[in-house]
CSV table of C-alpha atoms and ligand atoms in Angstrom, one decimal:
chain,number,residue,atom,x,y,z
A,1,UNK,CA,-0.1,-0.1,-0.5
A,2,UNK,CA,3.3,1.6,0.4
A,3,UNK,CA,4.7,1.4,-2.9
A,4,UNK,CA,2.0,1.9,-4.3
A,5,UNK,CA,0.6,5.9,-2.7
A,6,UNK,CA,3.6,7.2,-1.9
A,7,UNK,CA,5.7,8.1,-4.6
A,8,UNK,CA,9.5,9.8,-3.9
A,9,UNK,CA,11.4,9.8,-0.6
A,10,UNK,CA,10.4,6.7,0.3
A,11,UNK,CA,14.5,6.2,2.2
A,12,UNK,CA,14.3,9.2,4.6
A,13,UNK,CA,9.9,9.3,4.6
A,14,UNK,CA,10.6,5.1,6.7
A,15,UNK,CA,13.9,7.1,8.3
A,16,UNK,CA,11.2,9.6,9.5
A,17,UNK,CA,9.0,7.0,10.6
A,18,UNK,CA,12.1,4.6,12.5
A,19,UNK,CA,12.4,8.4,14.5
A,20,UNK,CA,8.9,8.6,15.7
A,21,UNK,CA,8.8,5.8,17.2
A,22,UNK,CA,10.6,7.4,20.2
A,23,UNK,CA,8.8,7.4,23.3
A,24,UNK,CA,8.9,10.9,23.2
A,25,UNK,CA,6.2,11.0,20.1
A,26,UNK,CA,3.8,8.9,21.6
A,27,UNK,CA,0.3,10.4,22.3
A,28,UNK,CA,-0.5,11.5,25.5
A,29,UNK,CA,-4.3,12.5,26.0
A,30,UNK,CA,-3.8,13.5,30.3
A,31,UNK,CA,-2.2,16.5,30.3
A,32,UNK,CA,-2.4,21.0,30.8
A,33,UNK,CA,-2.3,22.8,26.9
A,34,UNK,CA,0.8,24.7,28.7
A,35,UNK,CA,2.5,20.7,29.2
A,36,UNK,CA,1.4,20.0,25.9
A,37,UNK,CA,3.3,23.6,23.9
A,38,UNK,CA,6.4,22.3,25.7
A,39,UNK,CA,6.0,18.4,25.2
A,40,UNK,CA,5.4,19.8,20.7
A,41,UNK,CA,8.0,22.0,21.1
A,42,UNK,CA,10.4,19.1,23.6
A,43,UNK,CA,9.0,16.9,19.8
A,44,UNK,CA,9.7,19.9,17.2
A,45,UNK,CA,13.3,20.4,18.7
A,46,UNK,CA,14.2,16.7,18.7
A,47,UNK,CA,13.3,16.2,15.7
A,48,UNK,CA,14.5,19.4,14.3
A,49,UNK,CA,18.5,17.9,15.7
A,50,UNK,CA,18.5,14.7,13.6
A,51,UNK,CA,19.0,17.6,10.2
A,52,UNK,CA,16.4,15.6,8.8
A,53,UNK,CA,16.2,18.4,5.6
A,54,UNK,CA,16.6,22.2,5.8
A,55,UNK,CA,14.7,25.3,4.7
A,56,UNK,CA,16.4,25.3,2.3
A,57,UNK,CA,14.9,22.3,0.1
A,58,UNK,CA,12.2,24.5,0.6
A,59,UNK,CA,12.8,25.9,-3.6
A,60,UNK,CA,16.5,23.4,-4.1
A,61,UNK,CA,14.0,19.4,-3.5
A,62,UNK,CA,10.7,21.0,-2.7
A,63,UNK,CA,10.0,17.2,-2.7
A,64,UNK,CA,12.4,15.8,0.0
A,65,UNK,CA,10.8,18.9,1.9
A,66,UNK,CA,6.9,18.0,1.9
A,67,UNK,CA,7.8,15.0,2.3
A,68,UNK,CA,9.7,15.0,5.7
A,69,UNK,CA,7.1,17.4,7.3
A,70,UNK,CA,3.8,15.5,6.0
A,71,UNK,CA,5.8,12.5,7.7
A,72,UNK,CA,4.9,14.7,10.7
A,73,UNK,CA,1.3,15.1,10.6
A,74,UNK,CA,1.2,10.6,11.5
A,75,UNK,CA,2.4,10.9,14.7
A,76,UNK,CA,0.4,14.3,15.6
A,77,UNK,CA,-0.8,17.0,14.3
A,78,UNK,CA,0.3,20.2,16.4
A,79,UNK,CA,3.6,19.4,15.6
A,80,UNK,CA,3.2,19.1,12.4
A,81,UNK,CA,1.3,22.6,12.4
A,82,UNK,CA,4.2,23.8,14.4
A,83,UNK,CA,6.9,22.8,12.5
A,84,UNK,CA,4.8,23.8,9.3
A,85,UNK,CA,4.5,27.2,10.2
A,86,UNK,CA,8.3,27.6,11.6
A,87,UNK,CA,9.7,26.1,8.3
A,88,UNK,CA,7.1,26.7,5.9
A,89,UNK,CA,5.3,29.8,6.1
A,90,UNK,CA,8.5,31.6,7.8
A,91,UNK,CA,12.2,29.9,6.1
A,92,UNK,CA,9.9,29.2,3.2
A,93,UNK,CA,9.6,33.0,3.1
A,94,UNK,CA,12.2,33.4,4.5
A,95,UNK,CA,14.3,31.5,1.3
A,96,UNK,CA,11.7,32.4,-1.3
A,97,UNK,CA,11.0,36.5,-0.8
A,98,UNK,CA,14.6,37.1,0.9
A,99,UNK,CA,18.0,36.7,-1.2
A,100,UNK,CA,21.4,35.9,0.1
A,101,UNK,CA,21.2,38.2,3.1
A,102,UNK,CA,18.2,37.6,4.7
A,103,UNK,CA,19.6,33.5,4.1
A,104,UNK,CA,22.5,33.5,5.3
A,105,UNK,CA,21.0,35.6,8.8
A,106,UNK,CA,18.0,33.7,9.5
A,107,UNK,CA,17.6,29.7,7.5
A,108,UNK,CA,20.5,29.0,9.7
A,109,UNK,CA,18.6,29.8,13.2
A,110,UNK,CA,16.5,28.5,11.6
A,111,UNK,CA,17.0,24.7,10.8
A,112,UNK,CA,18.7,25.2,14.0
A,113,UNK,CA,15.7,25.7,15.6
A,114,UNK,CA,17.3,29.1,17.2
A,115,UNK,CA,15.2,31.4,15.7
A,116,UNK,CA,11.6,29.7,16.7
A,117,UNK,CA,9.2,31.8,13.0
A,118,UNK,CA,6.4,32.9,12.8
A,119,UNK,CA,3.7,34.2,9.9
A,120,UNK,CA,2.1,37.1,10.7
A,121,UNK,CA,-0.5,37.9,7.2
A,122,UNK,CA,-4.6,38.0,8.7
A,123,UNK,CA,-5.2,40.3,10.8
A,124,UNK,CA,-8.4,40.0,12.6
A,125,UNK,CA,-10.6,42.3,10.2
A,126,UNK,CA,-8.6,41.2,6.4
A,127,UNK,CA,-8.0,37.3,6.3
A,128,UNK,CA,-8.8,36.2,2.9
A,129,UNK,CA,-8.4,39.5,2.1
A,130,UNK,CA,-4.7,40.4,2.3
A,131,UNK,CA,-5.2,42.9,0.0
A,132,UNK,CA,-7.1,44.5,2.1
A,133,UNK,CA,-4.4,44.5,5.3
A,134,UNK,CA,-3.9,47.9,7.7
A,135,UNK,CA,-0.8,47.2,9.0
A,136,UNK,CA,1.8,49.5,7.7
A,137,UNK,CA,6.0,49.2,7.2
A,138,UNK,CA,7.2,53.2,6.1
A,139,UNK,CA,10.3,54.0,5.6
A,140,UNK,CA,12.2,56.9,7.4
A,141,UNK,CA,15.1,57.7,5.0
A,142,UNK,CA,17.6,59.3,8.7
A,143,UNK,CA,17.4,56.3,9.8
A,144,UNK,CA,17.5,53.2,6.4
A,145,UNK,CA,14.6,52.0,8.4
A,146,UNK,CA,10.8,50.9,8.3
A,147,UNK,CA,8.3,51.5,10.3
A,148,UNK,CA,5.6,48.5,11.9
A,149,UNK,CA,2.8,49.4,12.6
A,150,UNK,CA,0.1,48.7,13.7
A,151,UNK,CA,-2.8,50.7,13.5
A,152,UNK,CA,-5.9,49.6,14.6
A,153,UNK,CA,-7.5,46.5,16.9
A,154,UNK,CA,-8.7,45.0,14.0
A,155,UNK,CA,-5.0,45.5,12.3
A,156,UNK,CA,-3.5,43.2,15.0
A,157,UNK,CA,-2.0,40.4,14.2
A,158,UNK,CA,-4.1,37.2,14.5
A,159,UNK,CA,-4.0,33.0,14.7
A,160,UNK,CA,-0.3,34.1,14.5
A,161,UNK,CA,1.7,29.8,14.9
A,162,UNK,CA,4.3,30.0,17.4
A,163,UNK,CA,4.1,34.0,18.8
A,164,UNK,CA,2.1,33.2,21.4
A,165,UNK,CA,5.5,32.4,23.2
A,166,UNK,CA,8.1,30.3,21.2
A,167,UNK,CA,8.9,32.6,18.6
A,168,UNK,CA,11.7,34.5,18.1
A,169,UNK,CA,11.4,36.0,14.3
A,170,UNK,CA,7.9,36.9,12.0
A,171,UNK,CA,7.6,37.4,8.7
A,172,UNK,CA,5.2,40.0,8.8
A,173,UNK,CA,3.0,42.0,5.6
A,174,UNK,CA,2.2,44.8,5.8
A,175,UNK,CA,1.4,47.8,3.0
A,176,UNK,CA,4.6,50.2,2.6
A,177,UNK,CA,5.0,53.4,2.1
A,178,UNK,CA,8.3,54.9,0.3
A,179,UNK,CA,8.0,58.6,0.3
A,180,UNK,CA,4.8,59.0,0.5
A,181,UNK,CA,4.4,56.7,-2.4
A,182,UNK,CA,2.5,53.8,-1.3
A,183,UNK,CA,3.8,50.1,-2.6
A,184,UNK,CA,1.7,47.4,-1.9
A,185,UNK,CA,1.4,45.1,0.5
A,186,UNK,CA,6.4,43.6,1.3
A,187,UNK,CA,7.0,40.8,3.6
A,188,UNK,CA,9.8,42.2,6.7
A,189,UNK,CA,11.5,39.7,8.2
A,190,UNK,CA,10.5,41.2,12.5
A,191,UNK,CA,12.1,40.3,15.2
A,192,UNK,CA,9.6,39.6,18.7
A,193,UNK,CA,11.7,38.4,21.7
A,194,UNK,CA,15.3,38.3,21.9
A,195,UNK,CA,17.3,35.7,22.3
A,196,UNK,CA,16.1,34.6,26.0
A,197,UNK,CA,12.3,35.2,25.0
A,198,UNK,CA,11.9,38.8,26.4
A,199,UNK,CA,8.8,40.8,24.3
A,200,UNK,CA,11.6,43.0,21.7
A,201,UNK,CA,10.4,46.9,22.5
A,202,UNK,CA,7.2,47.8,20.8
A,203,UNK,CA,5.4,44.5,20.5
A,204,UNK,CA,3.0,43.7,22.7
A,205,UNK,CA,1.7,40.0,22.2
A,206,UNK,CA,-2.2,37.9,24.0
A,207,UNK,CA,-1.9,34.4,23.9
A,208,UNK,CA,-5.3,33.4,22.3
A,209,UNK,CA,-5.0,30.2,24.6
A,210,UNK,CA,-7.5,27.2,24.3
A,211,UNK,CA,-8.9,25.9,20.6
A,212,UNK,CA,-11.0,23.8,19.6
A,213,UNK,CA,-8.3,21.9,18.3
A,214,UNK,CA,-3.3,22.0,18.3
A,215,UNK,CA,-3.8,23.0,21.3
A,216,UNK,CA,0.0,22.6,21.3
A,217,UNK,CA,0.6,24.7,18.7
A,218,UNK,CA,0.6,28.5,20.4
A,219,UNK,CA,-1.0,31.0,18.1
A,220,UNK,CA,-1.4,35.2,19.3
A,221,UNK,CA,-2.1,38.2,17.9
A,222,UNK,CA,0.8,40.5,18.1
A,223,UNK,CA,0.4,44.7,17.5
A,224,UNK,CA,3.5,46.0,16.2
A,225,UNK,CA,3.8,49.9,18.1
A,226,UNK,CA,6.6,51.8,15.9
A,227,UNK,CA,8.7,48.5,15.8
A,228,UNK,CA,11.7,49.7,13.8
A,229,UNK,CA,13.5,47.9,11.4
A,230,UNK,CA,16.4,47.3,9.2
A,231,UNK,CA,16.4,48.9,5.8
A,232,UNK,CA,17.8,45.3,4.9
A,233,UNK,CA,15.1,43.9,6.2
A,234,UNK,CA,12.9,43.3,4.2
A,235,UNK,CA,12.2,40.8,1.3
A,236,UNK,CA,13.5,42.0,-1.5
A,237,UNK,CA,13.3,39.0,-4.1
A,238,UNK,CA,10.7,40.5,-6.6
A,239,UNK,CA,11.4,44.7,-4.6
A,240,UNK,CA,13.6,46.9,-3.1
A,241,UNK,CA,13.9,50.1,-1.1
A,242,UNK,CA,18.1,52.0,-1.5
A,243,UNK,CA,19.4,53.5,1.1
A,244,UNK,CA,17.9,57.0,-0.3
A,245,UNK,CA,14.8,55.5,-0.2
A,246,UNK,CA,14.3,55.1,-4.0
A,247,UNK,CA,11.6,52.4,-4.7
A,248,UNK,CA,11.9,50.0,-7.1
A,249,UNK,CA,11.3,46.4,-8.5
A,250,UNK,CA,10.9,44.1,-11.9
A,251,UNK,CA,6.7,44.2,-10.8
A,252,UNK,CA,5.1,47.3,-12.0
A,253,UNK,CA,2.3,47.3,-11.0
A,254,UNK,CA,1.3,46.3,-7.0
A,255,UNK,CA,-1.4,43.5,-8.1
A,256,UNK,CA,0.7,41.9,-9.5
A,257,UNK,CA,3.6,42.2,-7.4
A,258,UNK,CA,0.4,40.9,-4.6
A,259,UNK,CA,0.3,38.4,-6.8
A,260,UNK,CA,3.7,37.4,-7.1
A,261,UNK,CA,4.7,37.3,-3.7
A,262,UNK,CA,1.6,35.1,-2.5
A,263,UNK,CA,1.5,33.1,-5.4
A,264,UNK,CA,5.2,32.3,-4.3
A,265,UNK,CA,4.0,30.4,-0.7
A,266,UNK,CA,1.4,27.8,-1.6
A,267,UNK,CA,3.3,25.4,-0.8
A,268,UNK,CA,2.4,26.1,3.1
A,269,UNK,CA,-1.2,26.1,1.6
A,270,UNK,CA,-1.0,22.4,-0.3
A,271,UNK,CA,1.0,21.3,3.1
A,272,UNK,CA,-2.3,22.4,5.1
A,273,UNK,CA,-4.6,20.5,2.5
A,274,UNK,CA,-2.2,17.7,2.2
A,275,UNK,CA,-2.9,16.7,6.1
A,276,UNK,CA,-6.2,16.3,5.7
A,277,UNK,CA,-5.4,13.9,3.4
A,278,UNK,CA,-3.2,11.9,5.8
A,279,UNK,CA,-6.1,12.2,8.1
A,280,UNK,CA,-8.8,10.8,6.2
A,281,UNK,CA,-5.4,7.8,5.4
A,282,UNK,CA,-5.4,7.1,9.0
A,283,UNK,CA,-9.0,7.3,9.2
A,284,UNK,CA,-10.1,5.1,6.7
A,285,UNK,CA,-7.0,2.6,7.9
A,286,UNK,CA,-7.8,2.6,11.9
A,287,UNK,CA,-12.0,2.0,10.3
A,288,UNK,CA,-11.3,-0.9,7.9
A,289,UNK,CA,-9.2,-2.9,10.8
A,290,UNK,CA,-12.0,-2.5,13.3
A,291,UNK,CA,-14.4,-3.2,10.4
A,292,UNK,CA,-12.7,-7.1,9.8
A,293,UNK,CA,-12.0,-7.8,13.5
A,294,UNK,CA,-15.5,-6.8,15.3
A,295,UNK,CA,-17.9,-9.0,15.2
A,296,UNK,CA,-21.6,-8.5,15.7
A,297,UNK,CA,-24.6,-10.4,15.5
A,298,UNK,CA,-22.6,-13.8,15.3
A,299,UNK,CA,-19.0,-14.3,13.8
A,300,UNK,CA,-19.3,-11.6,11.2
A,301,UNK,CA,-17.5,-9.3,11.2
A,302,UNK,CA,-18.7,-6.6,10.8
A,303,UNK,CA,-17.1,-5.6,6.8
A,304,UNK,CA,-19.5,-7.6,6.2
A,305,UNK,CA,-22.5,-6.1,6.3
A,306,UNK,CA,-24.0,-4.0,3.8
A,307,UNK,CA,-24.4,-1.0,5.4
A,308,UNK,CA,-20.1,-1.1,6.3
A,309,UNK,CA,-19.5,-1.6,2.2
A,310,UNK,CA,-21.2,2.4,1.1
A,311,UNK,CA,-18.1,1.7,-2.2
A,312,UNK,CA,-17.9,-2.1,-2.4
A,313,UNK,CA,-17.4,-1.3,-6.4
A,314,UNK,CA,-15.3,1.6,-5.7
A,315,UNK,CA,-13.2,-0.8,-3.5
A,316,UNK,CA,-13.1,-4.7,-4.7
A,317,UNK,CA,-14.5,-3.2,-8.6
A,318,UNK,CA,-17.2,-5.5,-7.6
A,319,UNK,CA,-21.2,-4.9,-8.1
A,320,UNK,CA,-23.3,-3.7,-5.2
A,321,UNK,CA,-25.3,-5.4,-4.3
A,322,UNK,CA,-22.9,-8.5,-3.7
A,323,UNK,CA,-21.6,-9.2,-0.5
A,324,UNK,CA,-17.8,-8.9,-0.8
A,325,UNK,CA,-15.6,-11.1,1.5
A,326,UNK,CA,-13.4,-8.1,2.4
A,327,UNK,CA,-10.8,-10.8,4.4
A,328,UNK,CA,-10.4,-12.5,1.7
B,401,LIG,C1,-5.5,27.9,14.7
B,401,LIG,C2,-5.0,29.0,13.2
B,401,LIG,C3,-4.3,28.7,13.0
B,401,LIG,C4,-3.6,30.4,11.5
B,401,LIG,N1,-1.9,30.0,11.6
B,401,LIG,C5,-1.9,31.3,11.2
B,401,LIG,C6,-0.3,31.8,11.0
B,401,LIG,O1,0.5,31.7,11.6
B,401,LIG,N2,-0.3,33.0,9.8
B,401,LIG,C7,-1.1,33.6,9.4
B,401,LIG,O2,-1.2,34.7,9.3
B,401,LIG,N3,-3.0,33.5,9.8
B,401,LIG,C8,-3.1,32.0,10.4
B,401,LIG,N4,-4.3,31.9,10.5
B,401,LIG,C9,-5.4,33.0,10.4
B,401,LIG,C10,-5.9,31.7,8.5
B,401,LIG,O3,-4.6,32.6,7.6
B,401,LIG,C11,-6.8,32.8,7.6
B,401,LIG,O4,-7.5,32.1,9.2
B,401,LIG,C12,-7.5,33.0,6.8
B,401,LIG,O5,-7.2,33.0,6.6
B,401,LIG,C13,-9.3,32.8,6.4
B,401,LIG,O6,-9.8,34.0,7.3
B,401,LIG,P1,-10.8,34.0,8.4
B,401,LIG,O7,-10.5,33.3,8.9
B,401,LIG,O8,-10.4,36.6,8.6
B,401,LIG,O9,-12.2,34.5,7.0
B,401,LIG,P2,-12.6,35.7,5.9
B,401,LIG,O10,-12.1,35.5,5.4
B,401,LIG,O11,-13.7,36.0,6.9
B,401,LIG,O12,-13.9,34.2,6.0
B,401,LIG,C14,-15.1,34.0,6.1
B,401,LIG,C15,-16.0,32.3,5.6
B,401,LIG,O13,-15.5,33.2,4.0
B,401,LIG,C16,-15.3,32.9,3.3
B,401,LIG,N5,-15.4,34.2,1.8
B,401,LIG,C17,-13.9,34.9,2.1
B,401,LIG,N6,-14.3,35.3,2.1
B,401,LIG,C18,-14.6,35.4,0.6
B,401,LIG,C19,-15.5,34.8,-1.6
B,401,LIG,N7,-14.7,37.0,-1.9
B,401,LIG,N8,-15.9,35.2,-2.1
B,401,LIG,C20,-15.6,33.7,-1.3
B,401,LIG,N9,-16.1,33.4,-0.4
B,401,LIG,C21,-15.2,33.9,0.9
B,401,LIG,C22,-14.3,31.7,3.8
B,401,LIG,O14,-14.2,31.2,2.9
B,401,LIG,C23,-14.5,31.3,5.3
B,401,LIG,O15,-15.4,30.5,4.6
B,401,LIG,C24,-4.4,31.3,11.3
B,401,LIG,C25,-6.5,30.5,11.7
B,401,LIG,C26,-6.1,29.9,12.2
B,401,LIG,C27,-8.0,29.2,12.0
């Protein structure tokens, strides 16, 4: 079945599955939310220490990148999401939208988890409509810095995975203005906590607390009160600002530029969808095993009853009114 369903990186996947047999990855449904978060962090640290892949694979070998993260879905969704936010949404954004400077400055810290990362796109008032975000980034030519600011509560970054407790850097989407000219949403790497885990000046974060699921992930809400970011920390693969405040981009229109920027981040969304498929695979395996071992009304496994065989044609090719002995 594995050979039939999986087409790439089989050795890597086998190695990760073997590693995930470690006791640290056993399910534990009796712990508090805070303990679960701590356990998720420890799980991620141990996984990262194995160096199964690098954030640079996001560009160089995307199938390897996706395969490694997908394996975590089978161990624990919180771990998979925490890893996905860090490596894909934050690290992948820096890899894709940044250039050599950002790669050298940030990717080693992403790879060894010394710089846990978040992705600050969504705002309370602006989810699907990212173009409508309100967070501002105004270039201060004299200081050669961008000033990142949250003008209203609706503009606070909302649901940001990893920001509630552990995140140290955040890829923040903000509306850029240079020399009084609006240039549309751009992405900035903002330091949100120092090495000791204390909030940086001007950064306010509210822990979003328990959720209906994924309680091993520390989601947060972030406000920026005039936070200053070095000019070099704007991700500049598609647009840049020179020290004297000249904006330049090979893509002339704001909407085309925005499309190029968010289009480059599709891998993260693909991973979330594939996580849903992985969950369905596990559910199907559990349901089939249960169906062939559970007996009712005598010693017949429930799988032999018509109502349990909702799709016999799909599964076996047999006509739908013919009971199928799935043990054969
Ligand atoms: C657990 C969790 C973790 C998250 N982590 C992060 C994170 O780390 N970083 C981050 O930036 N964001 C994060 N998000 C935010 C997530 O990206 C947004 O929730 C998502 O983009 C949708 O935005 P919204 O919730 O504001 O919904 P809305 O945009 O308000 O949409 C509500 C509903 O309306 C539908 N809808 C909206 N517009 C249209 C339209 N034009 N036509 C038809 N239907 C429409 C949507 O499909 C949806 O069903 C997270 C969210 C959750 C729940």
